[in-house]
CSV table of C-alpha atoms and ligand atoms in Angstrom, one decimal:
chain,number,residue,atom,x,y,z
A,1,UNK,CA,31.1,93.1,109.1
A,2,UNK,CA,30.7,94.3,105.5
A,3,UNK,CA,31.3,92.1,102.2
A,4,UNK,CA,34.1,94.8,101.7
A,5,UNK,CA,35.7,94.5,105.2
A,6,UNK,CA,35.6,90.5,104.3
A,7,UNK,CA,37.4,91.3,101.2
A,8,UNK,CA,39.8,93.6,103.0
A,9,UNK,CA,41.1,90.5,105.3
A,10,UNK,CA,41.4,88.2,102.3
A,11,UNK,CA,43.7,90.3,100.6
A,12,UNK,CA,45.3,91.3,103.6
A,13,UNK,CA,45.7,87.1,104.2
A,14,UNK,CA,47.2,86.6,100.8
A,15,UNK,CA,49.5,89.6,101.1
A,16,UNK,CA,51.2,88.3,104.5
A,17,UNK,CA,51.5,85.5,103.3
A,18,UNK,CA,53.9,86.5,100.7
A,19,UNK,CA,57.5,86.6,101.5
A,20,UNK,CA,58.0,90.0,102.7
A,21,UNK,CA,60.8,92.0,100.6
A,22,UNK,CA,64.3,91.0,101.9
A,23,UNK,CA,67.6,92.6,101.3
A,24,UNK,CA,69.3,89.0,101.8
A,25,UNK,CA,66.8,86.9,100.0
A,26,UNK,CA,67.4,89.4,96.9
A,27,UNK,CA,71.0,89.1,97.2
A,28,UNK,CA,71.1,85.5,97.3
A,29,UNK,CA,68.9,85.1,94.5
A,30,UNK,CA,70.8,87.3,92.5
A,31,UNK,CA,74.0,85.6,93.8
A,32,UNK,CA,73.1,82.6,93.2
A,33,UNK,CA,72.4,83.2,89.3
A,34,UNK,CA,76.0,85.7,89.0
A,35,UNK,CA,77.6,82.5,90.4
A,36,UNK,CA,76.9,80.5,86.7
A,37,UNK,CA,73.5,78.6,88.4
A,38,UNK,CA,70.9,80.6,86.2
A,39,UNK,CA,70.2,80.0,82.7
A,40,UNK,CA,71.4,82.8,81.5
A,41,UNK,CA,74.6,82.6,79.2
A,42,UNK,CA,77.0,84.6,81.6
A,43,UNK,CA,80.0,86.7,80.4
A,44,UNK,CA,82.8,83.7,80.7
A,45,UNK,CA,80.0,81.3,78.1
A,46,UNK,CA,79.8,83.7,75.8
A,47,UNK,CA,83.9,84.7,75.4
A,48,UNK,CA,84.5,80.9,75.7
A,49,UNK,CA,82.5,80.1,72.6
A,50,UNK,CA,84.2,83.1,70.7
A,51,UNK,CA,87.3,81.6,71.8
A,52,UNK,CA,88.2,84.9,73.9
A,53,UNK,CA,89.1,85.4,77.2
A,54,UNK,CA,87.1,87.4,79.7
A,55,UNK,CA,88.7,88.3,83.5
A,56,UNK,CA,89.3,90.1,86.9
A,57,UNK,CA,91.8,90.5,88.7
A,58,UNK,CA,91.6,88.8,92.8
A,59,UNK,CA,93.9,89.7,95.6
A,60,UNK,CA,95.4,87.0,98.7
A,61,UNK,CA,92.4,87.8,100.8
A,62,UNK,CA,89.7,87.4,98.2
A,63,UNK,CA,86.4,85.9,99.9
A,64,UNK,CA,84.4,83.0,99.0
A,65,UNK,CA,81.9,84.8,98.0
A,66,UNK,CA,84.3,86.8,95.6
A,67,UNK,CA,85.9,83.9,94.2
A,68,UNK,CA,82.8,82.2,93.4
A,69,UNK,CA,81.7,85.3,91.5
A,70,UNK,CA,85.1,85.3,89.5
A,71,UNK,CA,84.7,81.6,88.5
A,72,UNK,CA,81.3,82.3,87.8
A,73,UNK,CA,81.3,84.9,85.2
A,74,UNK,CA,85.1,85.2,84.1
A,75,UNK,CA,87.4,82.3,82.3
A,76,UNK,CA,90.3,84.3,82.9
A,77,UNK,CA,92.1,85.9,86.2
A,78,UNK,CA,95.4,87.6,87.0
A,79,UNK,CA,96.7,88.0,90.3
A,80,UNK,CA,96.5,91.7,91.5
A,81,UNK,CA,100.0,91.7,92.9
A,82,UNK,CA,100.9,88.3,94.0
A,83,UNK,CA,102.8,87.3,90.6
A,84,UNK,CA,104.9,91.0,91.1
A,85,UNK,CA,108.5,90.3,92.2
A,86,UNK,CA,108.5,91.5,95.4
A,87,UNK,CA,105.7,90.3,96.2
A,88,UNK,CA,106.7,86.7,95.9
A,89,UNK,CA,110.0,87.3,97.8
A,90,UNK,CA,110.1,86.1,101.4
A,91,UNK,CA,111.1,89.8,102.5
A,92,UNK,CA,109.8,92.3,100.3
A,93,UNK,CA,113.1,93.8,101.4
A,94,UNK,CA,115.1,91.3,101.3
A,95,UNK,CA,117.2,89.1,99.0
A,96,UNK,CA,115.6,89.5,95.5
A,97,UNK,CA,116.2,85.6,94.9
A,98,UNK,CA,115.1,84.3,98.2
A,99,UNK,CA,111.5,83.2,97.0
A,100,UNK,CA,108.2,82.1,98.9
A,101,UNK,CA,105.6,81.0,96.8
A,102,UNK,CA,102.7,79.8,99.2
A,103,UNK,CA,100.8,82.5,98.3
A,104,UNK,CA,100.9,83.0,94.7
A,105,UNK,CA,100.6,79.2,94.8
A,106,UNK,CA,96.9,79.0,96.8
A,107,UNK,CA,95.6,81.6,94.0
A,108,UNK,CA,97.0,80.1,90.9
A,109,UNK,CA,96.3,76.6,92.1
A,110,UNK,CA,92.7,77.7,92.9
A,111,UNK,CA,92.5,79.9,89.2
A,112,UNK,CA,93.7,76.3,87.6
A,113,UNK,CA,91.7,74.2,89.6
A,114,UNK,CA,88.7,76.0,88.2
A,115,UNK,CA,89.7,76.2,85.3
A,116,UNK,CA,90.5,79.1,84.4
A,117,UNK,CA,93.9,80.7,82.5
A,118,UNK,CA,95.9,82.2,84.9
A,119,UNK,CA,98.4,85.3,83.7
A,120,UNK,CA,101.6,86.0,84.6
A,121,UNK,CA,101.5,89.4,86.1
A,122,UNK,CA,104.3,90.6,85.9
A,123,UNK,CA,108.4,89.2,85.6
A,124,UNK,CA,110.4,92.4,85.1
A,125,UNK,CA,108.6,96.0,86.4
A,126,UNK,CA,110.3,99.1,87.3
A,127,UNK,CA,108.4,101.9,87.8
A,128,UNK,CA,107.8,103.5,91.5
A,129,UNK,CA,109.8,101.8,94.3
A,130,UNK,CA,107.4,99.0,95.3
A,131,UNK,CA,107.3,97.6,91.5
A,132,UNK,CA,111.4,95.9,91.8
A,133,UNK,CA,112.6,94.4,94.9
A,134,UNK,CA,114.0,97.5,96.5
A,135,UNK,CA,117.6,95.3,97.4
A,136,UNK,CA,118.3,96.0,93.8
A,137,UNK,CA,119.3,99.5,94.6
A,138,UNK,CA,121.8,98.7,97.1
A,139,UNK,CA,123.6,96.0,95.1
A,140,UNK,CA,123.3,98.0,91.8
A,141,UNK,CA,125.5,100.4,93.9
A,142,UNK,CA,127.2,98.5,95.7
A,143,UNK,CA,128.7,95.9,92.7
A,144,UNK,CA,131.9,96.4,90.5
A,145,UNK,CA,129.7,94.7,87.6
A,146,UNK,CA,126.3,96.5,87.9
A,147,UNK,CA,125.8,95.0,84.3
A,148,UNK,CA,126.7,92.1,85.2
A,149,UNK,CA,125.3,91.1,88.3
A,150,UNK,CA,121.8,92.1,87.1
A,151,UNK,CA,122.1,90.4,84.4
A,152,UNK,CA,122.9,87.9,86.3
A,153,UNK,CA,120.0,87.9,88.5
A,154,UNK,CA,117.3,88.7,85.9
A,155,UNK,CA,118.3,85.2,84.5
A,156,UNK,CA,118.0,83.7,87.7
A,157,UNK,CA,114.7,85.1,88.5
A,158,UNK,CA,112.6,84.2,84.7
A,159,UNK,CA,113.9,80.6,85.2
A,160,UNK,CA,112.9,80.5,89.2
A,161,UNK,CA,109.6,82.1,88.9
A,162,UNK,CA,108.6,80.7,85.3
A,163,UNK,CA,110.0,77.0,86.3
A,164,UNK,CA,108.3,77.1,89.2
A,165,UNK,CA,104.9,77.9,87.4
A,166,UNK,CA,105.2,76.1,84.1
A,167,UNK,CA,101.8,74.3,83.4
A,168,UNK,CA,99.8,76.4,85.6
A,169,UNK,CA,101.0,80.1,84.2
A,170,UNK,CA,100.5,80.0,80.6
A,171,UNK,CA,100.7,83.9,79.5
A,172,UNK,CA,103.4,86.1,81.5
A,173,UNK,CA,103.8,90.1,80.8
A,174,UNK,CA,107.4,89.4,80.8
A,175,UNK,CA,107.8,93.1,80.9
A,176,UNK,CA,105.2,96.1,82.0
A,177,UNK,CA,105.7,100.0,81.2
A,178,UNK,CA,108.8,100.2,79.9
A,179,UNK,CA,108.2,103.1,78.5
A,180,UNK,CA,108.2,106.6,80.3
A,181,UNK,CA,104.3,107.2,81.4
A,182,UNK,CA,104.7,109.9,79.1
A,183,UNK,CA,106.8,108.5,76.3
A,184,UNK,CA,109.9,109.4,75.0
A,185,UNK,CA,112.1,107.0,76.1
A,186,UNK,CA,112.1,104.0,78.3
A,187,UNK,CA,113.1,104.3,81.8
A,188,UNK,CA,113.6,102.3,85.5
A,189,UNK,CA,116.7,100.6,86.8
A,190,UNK,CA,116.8,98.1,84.0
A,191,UNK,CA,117.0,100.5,82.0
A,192,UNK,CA,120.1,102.1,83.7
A,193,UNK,CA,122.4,99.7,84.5
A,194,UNK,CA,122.0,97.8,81.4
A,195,UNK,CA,120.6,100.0,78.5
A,196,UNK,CA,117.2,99.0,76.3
A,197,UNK,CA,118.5,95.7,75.2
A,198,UNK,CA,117.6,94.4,78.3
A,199,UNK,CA,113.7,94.1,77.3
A,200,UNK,CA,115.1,91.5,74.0
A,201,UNK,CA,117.4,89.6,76.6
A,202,UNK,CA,114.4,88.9,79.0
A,203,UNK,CA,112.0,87.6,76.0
A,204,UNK,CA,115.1,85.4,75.6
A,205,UNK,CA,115.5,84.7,78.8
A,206,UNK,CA,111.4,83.9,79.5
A,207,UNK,CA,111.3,81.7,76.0
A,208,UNK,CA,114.2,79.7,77.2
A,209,UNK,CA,113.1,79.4,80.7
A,210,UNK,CA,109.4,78.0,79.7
A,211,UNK,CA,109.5,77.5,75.4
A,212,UNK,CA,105.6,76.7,75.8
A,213,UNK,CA,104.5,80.2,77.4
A,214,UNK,CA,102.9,83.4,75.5
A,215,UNK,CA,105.3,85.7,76.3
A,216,UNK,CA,103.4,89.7,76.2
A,217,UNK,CA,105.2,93.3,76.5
A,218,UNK,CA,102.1,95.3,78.5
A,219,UNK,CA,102.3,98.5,78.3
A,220,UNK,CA,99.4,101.9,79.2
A,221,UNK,CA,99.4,103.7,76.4
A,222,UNK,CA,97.4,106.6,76.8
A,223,UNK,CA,96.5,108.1,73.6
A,224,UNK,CA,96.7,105.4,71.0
A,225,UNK,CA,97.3,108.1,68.3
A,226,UNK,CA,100.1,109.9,70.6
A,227,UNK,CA,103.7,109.9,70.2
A,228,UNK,CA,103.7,106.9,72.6
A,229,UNK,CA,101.6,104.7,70.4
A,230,UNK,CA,104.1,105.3,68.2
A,231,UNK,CA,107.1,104.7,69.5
A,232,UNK,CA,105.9,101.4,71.3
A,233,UNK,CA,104.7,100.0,68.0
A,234,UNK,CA,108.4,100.9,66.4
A,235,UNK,CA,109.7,99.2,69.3
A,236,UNK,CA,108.2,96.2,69.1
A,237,UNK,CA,108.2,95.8,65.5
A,238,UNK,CA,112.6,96.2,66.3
A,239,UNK,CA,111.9,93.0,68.7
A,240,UNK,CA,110.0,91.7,66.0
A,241,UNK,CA,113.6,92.0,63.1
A,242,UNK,CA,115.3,91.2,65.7
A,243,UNK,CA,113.7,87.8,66.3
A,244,UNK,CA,113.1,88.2,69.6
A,245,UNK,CA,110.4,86.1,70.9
A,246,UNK,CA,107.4,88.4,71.7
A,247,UNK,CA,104.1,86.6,71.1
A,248,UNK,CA,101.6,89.6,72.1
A,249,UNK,CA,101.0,93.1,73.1
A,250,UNK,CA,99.2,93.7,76.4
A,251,UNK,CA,97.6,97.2,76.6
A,252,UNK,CA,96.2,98.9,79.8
A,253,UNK,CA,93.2,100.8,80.4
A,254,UNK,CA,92.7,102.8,83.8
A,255,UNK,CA,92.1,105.9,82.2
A,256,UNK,CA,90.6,105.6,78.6
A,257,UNK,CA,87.2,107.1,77.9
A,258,UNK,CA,87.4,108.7,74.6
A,259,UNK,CA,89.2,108.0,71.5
A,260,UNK,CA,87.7,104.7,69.8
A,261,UNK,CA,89.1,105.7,66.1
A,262,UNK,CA,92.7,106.4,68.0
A,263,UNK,CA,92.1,102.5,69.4
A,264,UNK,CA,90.7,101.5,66.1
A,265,UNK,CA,94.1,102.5,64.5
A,266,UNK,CA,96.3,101.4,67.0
A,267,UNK,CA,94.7,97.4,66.8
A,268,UNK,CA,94.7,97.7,62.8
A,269,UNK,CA,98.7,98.5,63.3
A,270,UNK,CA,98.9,95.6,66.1
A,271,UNK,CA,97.6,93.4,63.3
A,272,UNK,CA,99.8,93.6,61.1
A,273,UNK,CA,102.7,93.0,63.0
A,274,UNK,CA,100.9,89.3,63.6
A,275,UNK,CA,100.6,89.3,67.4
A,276,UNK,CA,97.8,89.1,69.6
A,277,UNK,CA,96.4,91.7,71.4
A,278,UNK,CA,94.8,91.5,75.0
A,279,UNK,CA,93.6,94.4,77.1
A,280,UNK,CA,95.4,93.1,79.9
A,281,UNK,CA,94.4,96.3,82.7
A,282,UNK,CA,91.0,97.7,82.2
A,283,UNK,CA,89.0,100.3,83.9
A,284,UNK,CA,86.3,102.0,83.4
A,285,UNK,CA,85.3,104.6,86.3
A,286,UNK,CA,81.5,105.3,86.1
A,287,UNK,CA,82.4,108.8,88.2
A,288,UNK,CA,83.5,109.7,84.5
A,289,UNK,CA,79.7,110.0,83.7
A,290,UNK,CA,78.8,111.8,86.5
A,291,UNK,CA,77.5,114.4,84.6
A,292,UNK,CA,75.3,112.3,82.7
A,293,UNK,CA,71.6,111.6,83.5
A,294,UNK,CA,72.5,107.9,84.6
A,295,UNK,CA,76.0,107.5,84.7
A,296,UNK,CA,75.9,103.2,85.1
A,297,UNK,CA,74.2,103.3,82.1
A,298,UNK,CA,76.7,105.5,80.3
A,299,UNK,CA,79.5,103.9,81.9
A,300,UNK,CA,78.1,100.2,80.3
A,301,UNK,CA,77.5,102.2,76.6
A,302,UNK,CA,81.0,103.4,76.7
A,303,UNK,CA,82.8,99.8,77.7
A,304,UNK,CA,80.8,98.1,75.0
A,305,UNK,CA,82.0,100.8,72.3
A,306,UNK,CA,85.3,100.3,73.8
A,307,UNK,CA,85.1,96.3,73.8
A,308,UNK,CA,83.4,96.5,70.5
A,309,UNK,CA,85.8,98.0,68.9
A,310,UNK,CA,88.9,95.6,70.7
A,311,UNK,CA,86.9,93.0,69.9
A,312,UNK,CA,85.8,93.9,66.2
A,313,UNK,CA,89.6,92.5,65.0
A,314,UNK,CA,90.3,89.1,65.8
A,315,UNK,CA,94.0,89.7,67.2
A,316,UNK,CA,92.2,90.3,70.6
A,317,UNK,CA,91.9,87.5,72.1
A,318,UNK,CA,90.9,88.8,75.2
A,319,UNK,CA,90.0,91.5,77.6
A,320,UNK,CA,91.2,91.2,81.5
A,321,UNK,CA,89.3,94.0,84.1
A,322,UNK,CA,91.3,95.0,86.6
A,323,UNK,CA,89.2,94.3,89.8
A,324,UNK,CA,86.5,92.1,90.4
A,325,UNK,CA,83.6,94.5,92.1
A,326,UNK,CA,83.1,98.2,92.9
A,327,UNK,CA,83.6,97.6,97.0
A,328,UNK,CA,87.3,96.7,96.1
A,329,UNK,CA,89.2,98.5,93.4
A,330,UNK,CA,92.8,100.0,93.7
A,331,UNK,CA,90.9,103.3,92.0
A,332,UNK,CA,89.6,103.9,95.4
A,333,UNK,CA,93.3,104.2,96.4
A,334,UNK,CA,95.4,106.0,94.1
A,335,UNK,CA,96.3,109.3,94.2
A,336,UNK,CA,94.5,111.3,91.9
A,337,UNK,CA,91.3,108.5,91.5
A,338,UNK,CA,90.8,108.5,95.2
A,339,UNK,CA,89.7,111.6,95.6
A,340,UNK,CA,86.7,111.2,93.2
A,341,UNK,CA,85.9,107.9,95.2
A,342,UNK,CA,83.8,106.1,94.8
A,343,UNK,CA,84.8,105.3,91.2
A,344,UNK,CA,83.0,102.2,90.7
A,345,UNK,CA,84.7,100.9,87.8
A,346,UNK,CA,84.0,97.1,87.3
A,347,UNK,CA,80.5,95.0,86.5
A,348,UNK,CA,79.6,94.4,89.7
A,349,UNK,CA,78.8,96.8,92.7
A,350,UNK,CA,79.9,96.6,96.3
A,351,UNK,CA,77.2,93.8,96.8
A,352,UNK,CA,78.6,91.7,93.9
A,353,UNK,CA,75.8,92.7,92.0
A,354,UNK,CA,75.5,93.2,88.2
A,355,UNK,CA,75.4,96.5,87.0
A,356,UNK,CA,74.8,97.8,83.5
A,357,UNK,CA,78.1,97.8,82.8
A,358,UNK,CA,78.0,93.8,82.9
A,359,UNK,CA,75.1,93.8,80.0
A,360,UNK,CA,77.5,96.2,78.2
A,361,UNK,CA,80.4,94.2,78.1
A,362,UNK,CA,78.2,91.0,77.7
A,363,UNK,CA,76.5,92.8,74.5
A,364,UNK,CA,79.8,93.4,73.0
A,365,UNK,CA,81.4,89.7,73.4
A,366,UNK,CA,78.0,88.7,72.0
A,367,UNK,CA,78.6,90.5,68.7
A,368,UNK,CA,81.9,89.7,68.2
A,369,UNK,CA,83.1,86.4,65.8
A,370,UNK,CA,84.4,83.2,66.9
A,371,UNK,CA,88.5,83.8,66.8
B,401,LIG,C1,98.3,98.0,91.1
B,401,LIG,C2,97.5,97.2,92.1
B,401,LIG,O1,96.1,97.2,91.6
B,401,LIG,C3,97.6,97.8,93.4
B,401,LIG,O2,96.9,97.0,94.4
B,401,LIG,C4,99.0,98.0,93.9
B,401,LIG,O3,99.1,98.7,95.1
B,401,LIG,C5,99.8,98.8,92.8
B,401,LIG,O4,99.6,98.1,91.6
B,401,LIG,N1,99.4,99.0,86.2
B,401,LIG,C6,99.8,97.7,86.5
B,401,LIG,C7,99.3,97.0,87.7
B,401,LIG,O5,100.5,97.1,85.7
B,401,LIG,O6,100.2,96.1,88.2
B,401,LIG,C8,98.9,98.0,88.8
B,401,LIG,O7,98.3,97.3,89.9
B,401,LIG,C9,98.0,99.0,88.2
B,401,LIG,C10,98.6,99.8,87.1
């Protein structure tokens, strides 16, 4: 045996003796600092101590895993659909007053336990079929007082739903695209039976039902520089003269890559109406940057322009994604989205790891002042 074959064994000793490279043992470790153990300031610190608000969505059949990475990182959540009208009816079909709560109640009990503020998504929606309970149809039809009777029940439903989570709900989108996706005009069945003033009489009807709750109009936009833009911001400044209690503007953001001076403009105008902003709905697909040499890294430069530039006036108070992790995301599901899937659109990848994106949106919250 040669002094180098005796050298060989040593090393080869030492080296088996090290913990051989494991997928779990890397995931755990990295788990284990994304769930708020590590020293690292995470995302929720740093928006806490700026006063802002940092969240992800979570659905019925969130895991433990996932919901220890929401409480972890994010001091914010909304329910993905469980706050939605029909989905807190007993039959999605079914009477639109006839309520069961156990579910909406096991995730805003957990969000509060932890907590975390919980937002109200959403009290009054009528876009597509699923987004209003669809017995409204049939009554609508089938009444002698269409006007009346939904008034009727619109009243009924703000005081059930807000009564029923005063304390724990503290922020509802008391209404969500009102407007046509394209502008011009507002539409849905509100909207037809009872004409525009509907949206004032439901801020009524929410500031009555629960005087302590921020009540937000959430809207997607689009272009901020559009026609759209436009005719929400006249809109709301109307509610505004009117005296109708609207306390912030929600914006959404599934599809918004470009256009930071259009955003720029469109906060500076939400300023001066007074209200608070939140981007209540973000997105930001990483398949946009496909073409790019390393598209995480461009998707985490473009969300902390994006946040940066939200963030950069103090009437955003907070910026909600819509998701929690790239193996779940309603992109992955949409018509149009889908067929690019996978999008991967959130901070953290299919194996609730942080990706670049993270350190983006981290970056931004870091630079922005205390509100
Ligand atoms: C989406 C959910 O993410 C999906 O799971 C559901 O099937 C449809 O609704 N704008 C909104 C949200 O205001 O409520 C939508 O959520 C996404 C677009």
């Amino acid at each position: 045996m040669t002094l180098k074959d005796i050298i060989t064994g040593i090393k080869f000793i030492i080296k088996s003796k090290r913990k051989p490279p494991c997928i779990n043992i890397t995931l755990t470790d990295d788990y284990s600092e994304q769930s708020g153990k590590s020293e690292k300031p995470s995302l929720k610190e740093a928006a806490s101590s700026r006063n802002l608000f940092i969240g992800a969505t979570v659905s019925y059949n969130a895991t433990e895993e996932e919901l220890a990475l929401a409480t972890g990182h994010f001091n914010s959540v909304t329910a993905e659909n469980l706050h939605k009208w029909p989905h807190l009816l007993k039959e999605r079909q079914g009477d639109p007053l006839d309520y069961d709560f156990s579910r909406a109640d096991k995730v805003t009990d957990w969000a509060v336990k932890n907590g975390m503020r919980m937002r109200g998504h959403t009290l009054v929606w009528s876009k597509m079929n699923h987004t209003h309970p669809k017995a409204l149809n049939r009554m609508v039809s089938e009444s002698e007082n269409p006007g009346k009777m939904m008034t009727g029940i619109l009243e009924k439903h703000i005081n059930r739903v807000m009564g029923h989570f005063k304390g724990r709900i503290t922020q509802w989108d008391v209404v969500n695209e009102v407007f046509r996706y394209g502008g011009e005009g507002i539409d849905g069945i509100f909207m037809d039976v009872l004409g525009e003033k509907y949206i004032d009489d439901v801020f009524h009807m929410a500031h009555k039902a629960d005087p302590g709750a921020e009540l937000v109009i959430n809207e997607t936009i689009g272009s901020y520089r559009g026609g759209k833009a436009v005719e929400f911001l006249d809109f709301v400044k109307g509610m505004l003269d009117r005296g109708v209690p609207v306390h912030g503007i929600g914006i959404q953001e599934h599809n918004n890559v470009k256009g930071l001076d259009d955003l720029a403009w469109f906060i500076k105008e939400v300023e001066k109406t007074g209200l608070f902003l939140e981007i209540t709905e973000m997105d930001m697909r990483a398949n946009f940057f496909r073409k790019e040499p390393d598209k995480y890294q461009a998707q985490a430069e473009a969300l902390y322009q994006r946040i940066k530039t939200a963030v950069d006036s103090k009437c955003c108070r907070g910026i909600t994604f819509w998701g929690l992790h790239d193996g779940n995301t309603w992109m992955d599901r949409i018509a149009g989205p889908r067929s690019h899937a996978p999008n991967e659109p959130q901070l953290f990848d299919g194996n609730l790891k942080k990706k670049p994106a993270y350190y983006g949106v981290l970056r931004a919250i870091e630079e922005a002042a205390e509100r």
